[in-house]
């Protein structure tokens, strides 16, 4: 479950990003800064459960601005990256 601080941080970031009228690379840059702030705001490591819980927040379900959409996209990419099994490499003897 997302801690209250991380929940409030997620909501604040998304609300702020929704006010922006940026598009393209500028929207992506704002979303990246928001994602970095979000990732560093928690008390511990970002986990798949943390990201999934953030994606369940109402604000993350239907983002409207390009920056908010990009932020949610970064959350989705993070969840995929955290849930993929690690590949084993063959050991050379």
PDB file of C-alpha atoms in Angstrom:
ATOM      1  CA  UNK A   1       0.000   0.000   0.000  1.00  0.00           C
ATOM      2  CA  UNK A   2       1.210   3.482  -0.790  1.00  0.00           C
ATOM      3  CA  UNK A   3       2.144   5.405   2.322  1.00  0.00           C
ATOM      4  CA  UNK A   4       0.195   8.575   3.004  1.00  0.00           C
ATOM      5  CA  UNK A   5       3.191  10.792   2.160  1.00  0.00           C
ATOM      6  CA  UNK A   6       3.775   9.077  -1.182  1.00  0.00           C
ATOM      7  CA  UNK A   7       0.058   9.201  -1.971  1.00  0.00           C
ATOM      8  CA  UNK A   8      -0.042  12.933  -1.275  1.00  0.00           C
ATOM      9  CA  UNK A   9       3.138  13.461  -3.294  1.00  0.00           C
ATOM     10  CA  UNK A  10       1.675  11.553  -6.254  1.00  0.00           C
ATOM     11  CA  UNK A  11      -1.540  13.554  -6.101  1.00  0.00           C
ATOM     12  CA  UNK A  12       0.332  16.865  -5.827  1.00  0.00           C
ATOM     13  CA  UNK A  13       2.622  16.058  -8.759  1.00  0.00           C
ATOM     14  CA  UNK A  14      -0.252  14.970 -10.980  1.00  0.00           C
ATOM     15  CA  UNK A  15      -2.335  18.006 -10.040  1.00  0.00           C
ATOM     16  CA  UNK A  16       0.601  20.281 -10.877  1.00  0.00           C
ATOM     17  CA  UNK A  17       1.300  18.520 -14.168  1.00  0.00           C
ATOM     18  CA  UNK A  18      -2.376  18.821 -15.148  1.00  0.00           C
ATOM     19  CA  UNK A  19      -2.081  22.622 -15.016  1.00  0.00           C
ATOM     20  CA  UNK A  20       0.719  22.675 -17.599  1.00  0.00           C
ATOM     21  CA  UNK A  21      -0.012  23.308 -21.263  1.00  0.00           C
ATOM     22  CA  UNK A  22       3.332  21.912 -22.403  1.00  0.00           C
ATOM     23  CA  UNK A  23       3.567  19.411 -25.232  1.00  0.00           C
ATOM     24  CA  UNK A  24       6.216  17.173 -26.735  1.00  0.00           C
ATOM     25  CA  UNK A  25       9.706  17.249 -25.266  1.00  0.00           C
ATOM     26  CA  UNK A  26       8.782  19.963 -22.762  1.00  0.00           C
ATOM     27  CA  UNK A  27       5.922  17.868 -21.370  1.00  0.00           C
ATOM     28  CA  UNK A  28       8.228  14.843 -21.156  1.00  0.00           C
ATOM     29  CA  UNK A  29      10.873  16.882 -19.317  1.00  0.00           C
ATOM     30  CA  UNK A  30       8.324  18.114 -16.770  1.00  0.00           C
ATOM     31  CA  UNK A  31       7.038  14.561 -16.322  1.00  0.00           C
ATOM     32  CA  UNK A  32      10.588  13.230 -15.832  1.00  0.00           C
ATOM     33  CA  UNK A  33      11.247  15.819 -13.138  1.00  0.00           C
ATOM     34  CA  UNK A  34       7.967  14.874 -11.478  1.00  0.00           C
ATOM     35  CA  UNK A  35       8.836  11.189 -11.660  1.00  0.00           C
ATOM     36  CA  UNK A  36      12.265  11.787 -10.145  1.00  0.00           C
ATOM     37  CA  UNK A  37      10.695  13.775  -7.314  1.00  0.00           C
ATOM     38  CA  UNK A  38       8.145  10.997  -6.812  1.00  0.00           C
ATOM     39  CA  UNK A  39      10.777   8.243  -6.773  1.00  0.00           C
ATOM     40  CA  UNK A  40      12.880  10.078  -4.184  1.00  0.00           C
ATOM     41  CA  UNK A  41       9.944  11.121  -1.978  1.00  0.00           C
ATOM     42  CA  UNK A  42       9.319   7.707  -0.451  1.00  0.00           C
ATOM     43  CA  UNK A  43      10.906   6.473   2.733  1.00  0.00           C
ATOM     44  CA  UNK A  44      12.429   3.421   1.072  1.00  0.00           C
ATOM     45  CA  UNK A  45      12.987   1.776  -2.269  1.00  0.00           C
ATOM     46  CA  UNK A  46      10.439   2.048  -5.046  1.00  0.00           C
ATOM     47  CA  UNK A  47       8.836  -1.362  -5.545  1.00  0.00           C
ATOM     48  CA  UNK A  48       6.362  -2.792  -8.037  1.00  0.00           C
ATOM     49  CA  UNK A  49       3.714  -2.631  -5.303  1.00  0.00           C
ATOM     50  CA  UNK A  50       4.454   1.050  -4.652  1.00  0.00           C
ATOM     51  CA  UNK A  51       4.169   1.901  -8.335  1.00  0.00           C
ATOM     52  CA  UNK A  52       1.005  -0.178  -8.763  1.00  0.00           C
ATOM     53  CA  UNK A  53      -0.611   1.542  -5.801  1.00  0.00           C
ATOM     54  CA  UNK A  54       0.263   4.960  -7.254  1.00  0.00           C
ATOM     55  CA  UNK A  55      -1.311   3.942 -10.558  1.00  0.00           C
ATOM     56  CA  UNK A  56      -4.532   3.038  -8.725  1.00  0.00           C
ATOM     57  CA  UNK A  57      -5.029   6.587  -7.472  1.00  0.00           C
ATOM     58  CA  UNK A  58      -7.942   8.358  -9.193  1.00  0.00           C
ATOM     59  CA  UNK A  59      -5.645  11.127 -10.439  1.00  0.00           C
ATOM     60  CA  UNK A  60      -3.511   8.584 -12.316  1.00  0.00           C
ATOM     61  CA  UNK A  61      -6.368   6.805 -14.047  1.00  0.00           C
ATOM     62  CA  UNK A  62      -7.312   9.397 -16.674  1.00  0.00           C
ATOM     63  CA  UNK A  63      -4.632  12.063 -16.995  1.00  0.00           C
ATOM     64  CA  UNK A  64      -5.518  14.837 -19.416  1.00  0.00           C
ATOM     65  CA  UNK A  65      -2.458  17.028 -19.965  1.00  0.00           C
ATOM     66  CA  UNK A  66       0.481  15.756 -21.982  1.00  0.00           C
ATOM     67  CA  UNK A  67       2.781  16.135 -18.967  1.00  0.00           C
ATOM     68  CA  UNK A  68       0.464  14.166 -16.666  1.00  0.00           C
ATOM     69  CA  UNK A  69       0.055  11.467 -19.324  1.00  0.00           C
ATOM     70  CA  UNK A  70       3.828  11.196 -19.647  1.00  0.00           C
ATOM     71  CA  UNK A  71       4.209  10.938 -15.847  1.00  0.00           C
ATOM     72  CA  UNK A  72       1.705   8.076 -15.723  1.00  0.00           C
ATOM     73  CA  UNK A  73       3.585   6.487 -18.623  1.00  0.00           C
ATOM     74  CA  UNK A  74       6.803   6.637 -16.607  1.00  0.00           C
ATOM     75  CA  UNK A  75       5.018   4.973 -13.688  1.00  0.00           C
ATOM     76  CA  UNK A  76       3.814   2.196 -16.005  1.00  0.00           C
ATOM     77  CA  UNK A  77       7.312   1.702 -17.422  1.00  0.00           C
ATOM     78  CA  UNK A  78       8.719   1.528 -13.901  1.00  0.00           C
ATOM     79  CA  UNK A  79       6.166  -1.099 -12.921  1.00  0.00           C
ATOM     80  CA  UNK A  80       7.084  -3.220 -15.934  1.00  0.00           C
ATOM     81  CA  UNK A  81      10.782  -2.865 -15.198  1.00  0.00           C
ATOM     82  CA  UNK A  82      10.284  -3.883 -11.587  1.00  0.00           C
ATOM     83  CA  UNK A  83       8.101  -6.908 -12.325  1.00  0.00           C
ATOM     84  CA  UNK A  84      10.153  -8.480 -15.105  1.00  0.00           C
ATOM     85  CA  UNK A  85      12.064 -11.541 -13.983  1.00  0.00           C
ATOM     86  CA  UNK A  86      15.790 -11.160 -14.094  1.00  0.00           C
ATOM     87  CA  UNK A  87      17.479 -13.128 -16.831  1.00  0.00           C
ATOM     88  CA  UNK A  88      19.999 -15.658 -15.796  1.00  0.00           C
ATOM     89  CA  UNK A  89      23.268 -15.716 -17.580  1.00  0.00           C
ATOM     90  CA  UNK A  90      25.136 -18.885 -18.244  1.00  0.00           C
ATOM     91  CA  UNK A  91      28.190 -19.384 -16.204  1.00  0.00           C
ATOM     92  CA  UNK A  92      31.355 -20.082 -18.054  1.00  0.00           C
ATOM     93  CA  UNK A  93      33.508 -22.717 -16.391  1.00  0.00           C
TER      94      UNK A  93
END
